[in-house]
CSV table of C-alpha atoms in Angstrom, one decimal:
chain,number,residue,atom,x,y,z
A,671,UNK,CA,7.3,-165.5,-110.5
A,672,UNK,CA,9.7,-164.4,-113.3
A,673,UNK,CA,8.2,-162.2,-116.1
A,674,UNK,CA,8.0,-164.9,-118.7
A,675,UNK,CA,6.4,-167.1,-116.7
A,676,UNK,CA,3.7,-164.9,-115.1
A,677,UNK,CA,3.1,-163.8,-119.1
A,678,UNK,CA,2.6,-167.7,-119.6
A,679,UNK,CA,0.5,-168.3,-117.4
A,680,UNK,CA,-1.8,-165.6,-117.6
A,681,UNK,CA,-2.1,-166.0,-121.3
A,682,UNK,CA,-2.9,-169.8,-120.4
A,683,UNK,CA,-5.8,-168.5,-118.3
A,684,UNK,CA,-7.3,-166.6,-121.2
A,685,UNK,CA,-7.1,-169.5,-123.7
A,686,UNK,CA,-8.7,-171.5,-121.1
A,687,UNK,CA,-11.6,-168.7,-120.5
A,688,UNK,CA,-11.9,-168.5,-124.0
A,689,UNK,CA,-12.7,-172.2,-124.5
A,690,UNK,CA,-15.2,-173.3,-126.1
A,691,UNK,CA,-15.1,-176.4,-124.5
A,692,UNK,CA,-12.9,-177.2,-121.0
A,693,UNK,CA,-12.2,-180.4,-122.0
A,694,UNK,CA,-10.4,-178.9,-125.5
A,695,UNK,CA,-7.7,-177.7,-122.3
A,696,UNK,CA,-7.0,-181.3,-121.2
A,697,UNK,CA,-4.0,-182.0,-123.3
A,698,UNK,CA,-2.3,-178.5,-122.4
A,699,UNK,CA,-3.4,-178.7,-118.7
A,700,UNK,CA,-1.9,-182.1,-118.0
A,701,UNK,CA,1.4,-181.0,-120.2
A,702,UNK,CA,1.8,-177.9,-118.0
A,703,UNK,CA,1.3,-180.4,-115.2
A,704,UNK,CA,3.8,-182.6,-116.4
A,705,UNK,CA,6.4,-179.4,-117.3
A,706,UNK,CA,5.9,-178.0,-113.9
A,707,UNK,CA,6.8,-181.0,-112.2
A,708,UNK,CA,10.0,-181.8,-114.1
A,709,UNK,CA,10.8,-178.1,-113.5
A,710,UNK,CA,9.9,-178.7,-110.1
A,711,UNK,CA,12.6,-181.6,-110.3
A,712,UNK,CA,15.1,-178.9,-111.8
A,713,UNK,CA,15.0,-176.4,-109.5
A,714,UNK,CA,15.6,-178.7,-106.4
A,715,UNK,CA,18.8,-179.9,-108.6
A,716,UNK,CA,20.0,-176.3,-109.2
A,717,UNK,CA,19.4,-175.7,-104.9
A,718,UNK,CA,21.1,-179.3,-104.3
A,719,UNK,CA,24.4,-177.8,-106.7
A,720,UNK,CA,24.0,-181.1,-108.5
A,721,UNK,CA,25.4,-180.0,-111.9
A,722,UNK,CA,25.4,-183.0,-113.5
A,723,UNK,CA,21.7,-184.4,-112.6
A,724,UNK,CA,20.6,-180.7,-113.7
A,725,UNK,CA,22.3,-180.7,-116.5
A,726,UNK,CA,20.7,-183.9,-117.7
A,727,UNK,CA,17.3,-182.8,-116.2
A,728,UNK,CA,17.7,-179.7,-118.6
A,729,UNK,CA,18.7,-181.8,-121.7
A,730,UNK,CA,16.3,-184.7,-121.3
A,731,UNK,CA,12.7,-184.6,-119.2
A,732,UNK,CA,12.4,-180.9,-118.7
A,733,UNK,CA,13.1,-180.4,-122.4
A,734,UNK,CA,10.8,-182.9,-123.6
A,735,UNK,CA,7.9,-181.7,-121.1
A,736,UNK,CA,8.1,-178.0,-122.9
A,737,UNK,CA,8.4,-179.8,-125.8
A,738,UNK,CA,5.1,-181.5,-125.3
A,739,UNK,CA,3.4,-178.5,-123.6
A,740,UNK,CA,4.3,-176.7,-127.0
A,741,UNK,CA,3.0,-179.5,-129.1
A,742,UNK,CA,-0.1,-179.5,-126.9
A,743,UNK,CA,-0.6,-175.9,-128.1
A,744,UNK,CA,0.3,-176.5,-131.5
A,745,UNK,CA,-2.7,-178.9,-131.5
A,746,UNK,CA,-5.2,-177.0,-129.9
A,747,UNK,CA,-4.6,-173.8,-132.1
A,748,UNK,CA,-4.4,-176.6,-135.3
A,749,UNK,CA,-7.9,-177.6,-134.3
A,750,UNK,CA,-9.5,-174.3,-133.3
A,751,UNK,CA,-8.4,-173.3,-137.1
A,752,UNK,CA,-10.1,-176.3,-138.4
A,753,UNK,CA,-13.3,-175.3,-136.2
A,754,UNK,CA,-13.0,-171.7,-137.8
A,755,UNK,CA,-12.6,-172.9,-141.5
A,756,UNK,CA,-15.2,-175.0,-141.0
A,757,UNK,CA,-17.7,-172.1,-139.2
A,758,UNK,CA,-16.5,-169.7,-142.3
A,759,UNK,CA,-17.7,-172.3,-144.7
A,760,UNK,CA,-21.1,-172.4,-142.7
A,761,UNK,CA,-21.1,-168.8,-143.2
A,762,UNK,CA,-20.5,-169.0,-146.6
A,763,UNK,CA,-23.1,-171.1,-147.0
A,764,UNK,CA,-25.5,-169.6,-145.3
A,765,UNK,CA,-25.0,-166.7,-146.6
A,766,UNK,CA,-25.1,-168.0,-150.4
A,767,UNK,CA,-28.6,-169.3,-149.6
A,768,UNK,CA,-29.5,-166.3,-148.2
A,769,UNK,CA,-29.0,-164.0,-151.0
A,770,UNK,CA,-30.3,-166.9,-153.5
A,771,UNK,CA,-33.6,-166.6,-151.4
A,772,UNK,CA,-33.2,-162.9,-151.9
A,773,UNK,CA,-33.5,-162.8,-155.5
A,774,UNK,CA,-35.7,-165.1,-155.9
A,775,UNK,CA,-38.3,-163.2,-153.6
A,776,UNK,CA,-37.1,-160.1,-155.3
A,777,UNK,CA,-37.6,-161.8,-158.9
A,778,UNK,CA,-41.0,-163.1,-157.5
A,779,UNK,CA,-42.1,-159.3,-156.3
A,780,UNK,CA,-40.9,-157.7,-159.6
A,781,UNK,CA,-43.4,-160.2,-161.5
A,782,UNK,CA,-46.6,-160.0,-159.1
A,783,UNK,CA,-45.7,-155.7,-159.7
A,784,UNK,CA,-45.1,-156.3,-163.8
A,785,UNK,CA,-48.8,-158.8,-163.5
A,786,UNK,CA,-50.6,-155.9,-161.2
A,787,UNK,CA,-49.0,-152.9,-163.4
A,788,UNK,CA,-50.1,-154.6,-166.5
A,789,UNK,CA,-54.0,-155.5,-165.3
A,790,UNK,CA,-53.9,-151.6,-164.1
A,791,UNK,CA,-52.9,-150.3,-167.3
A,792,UNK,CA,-55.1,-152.5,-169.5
A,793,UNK,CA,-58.1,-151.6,-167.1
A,794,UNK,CA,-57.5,-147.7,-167.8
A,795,UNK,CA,-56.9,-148.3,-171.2
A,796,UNK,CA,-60.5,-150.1,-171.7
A,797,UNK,CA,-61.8,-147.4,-170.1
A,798,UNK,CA,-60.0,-144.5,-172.0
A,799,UNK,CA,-61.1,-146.2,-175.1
A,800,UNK,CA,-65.1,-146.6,-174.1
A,801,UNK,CA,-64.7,-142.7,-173.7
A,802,UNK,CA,-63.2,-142.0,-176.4
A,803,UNK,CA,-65.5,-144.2,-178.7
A,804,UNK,CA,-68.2,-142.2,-177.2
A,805,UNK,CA,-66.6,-138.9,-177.6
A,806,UNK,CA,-66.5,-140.2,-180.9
A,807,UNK,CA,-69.6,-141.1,-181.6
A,808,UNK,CA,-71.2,-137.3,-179.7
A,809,UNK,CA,-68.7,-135.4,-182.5
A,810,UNK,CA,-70.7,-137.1,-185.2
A,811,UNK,CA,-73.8,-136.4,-184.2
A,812,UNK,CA,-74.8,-140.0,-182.0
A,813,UNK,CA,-76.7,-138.8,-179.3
A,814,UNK,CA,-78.0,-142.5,-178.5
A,815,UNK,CA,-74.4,-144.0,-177.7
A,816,UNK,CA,-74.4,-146.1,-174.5
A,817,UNK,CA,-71.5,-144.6,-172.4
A,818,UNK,CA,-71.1,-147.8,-169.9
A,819,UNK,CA,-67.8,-146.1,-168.4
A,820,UNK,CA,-68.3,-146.1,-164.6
A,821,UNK,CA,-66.3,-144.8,-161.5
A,822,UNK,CA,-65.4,-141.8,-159.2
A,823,UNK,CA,-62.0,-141.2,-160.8
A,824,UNK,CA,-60.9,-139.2,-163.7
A,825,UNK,CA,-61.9,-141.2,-166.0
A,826,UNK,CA,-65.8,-142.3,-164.3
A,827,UNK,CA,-65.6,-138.3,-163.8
A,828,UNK,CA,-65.2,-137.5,-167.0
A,829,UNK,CA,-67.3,-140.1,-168.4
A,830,UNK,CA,-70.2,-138.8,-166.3
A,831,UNK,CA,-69.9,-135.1,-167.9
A,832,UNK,CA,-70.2,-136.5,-171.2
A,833,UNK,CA,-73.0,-138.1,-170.7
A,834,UNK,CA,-74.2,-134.9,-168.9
A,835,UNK,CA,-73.9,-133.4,-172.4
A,836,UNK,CA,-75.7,-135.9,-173.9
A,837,UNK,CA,-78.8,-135.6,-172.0
């Protein structure tokens, strides 16, 4: 097989292997088909040293059958491009959704932390201030302050050693 040809053909193969679909080959395979057996027609002219039934092979059928197995590929790259743009657009889609669900989760998380970090700090700060009232209230001389500030942290800690002091 000449160089161009054997290049054709084995490019041909790799379209075909990377169809998605075998039937997306039909129109190419049966153009092919058709080309090969006009040039099938031509090359029994050319050995028969019929110049004048090749030369009108060359300018008519045989021209028209690469013709159409050009067109054939022409329409099959034209469509696999429309399959793309319209894949890409999936994408796109998917992947705006995507990071609209991921701020909004995001959003959602920094406002359950803000809620917790607020109820954390206003529970200290109750706390700190019961102490302090009763720290307070020991300065000036109130030994009969209830201290009702509980817990094994700093603050219950330090709360308990007052009340040490008061007893």
């Amino acid at each position: 097989e000449e160089g161009d040809l054997k290049v054709f053909k084995a490019r041909l193969e790799a379209l075909r292997v990377a169809a998605d679909e075998p039937s997306s080959m039909t129109a190419i395979d049966a153009a092919v088909k058709h080309f090969q057996d006009e040039d099938a027609k031509l090359f029994a002219s050319v050995k028969s040293g019929d110049r004048t039934a090749t030369a009108a092979l060359v300018s008519g059928t045989v021209d028209e059958a690469a013709d159409g197995v050009t067109s054939a590929i022409g329409a099959y790259i034209e469509r696999a491009n429309r399959e793309r743009a319209a894949a890409d657009k999936r994408f796109a889609g998917a992947k705006a959704q995507a990071t609209r669900d991921t701020l909004i989760i995001g959003a959602l998380a920094l406002l359950v932390a803000l809620a917790l970090a607020f109820a954390l700090a206003r529970h200290l700060t109750r706390r700190l201030r019961a102490l302090s009232r009763a720290a307070e209230a020991l300065a000036e001389g109130d030994v009969d302050h209830e201290l009702a500030v509980e817990g094994r942290d700093e603050v219950g800690r330090t709360a308990a050693a007052l009340a040490s002091m008061v007893d």
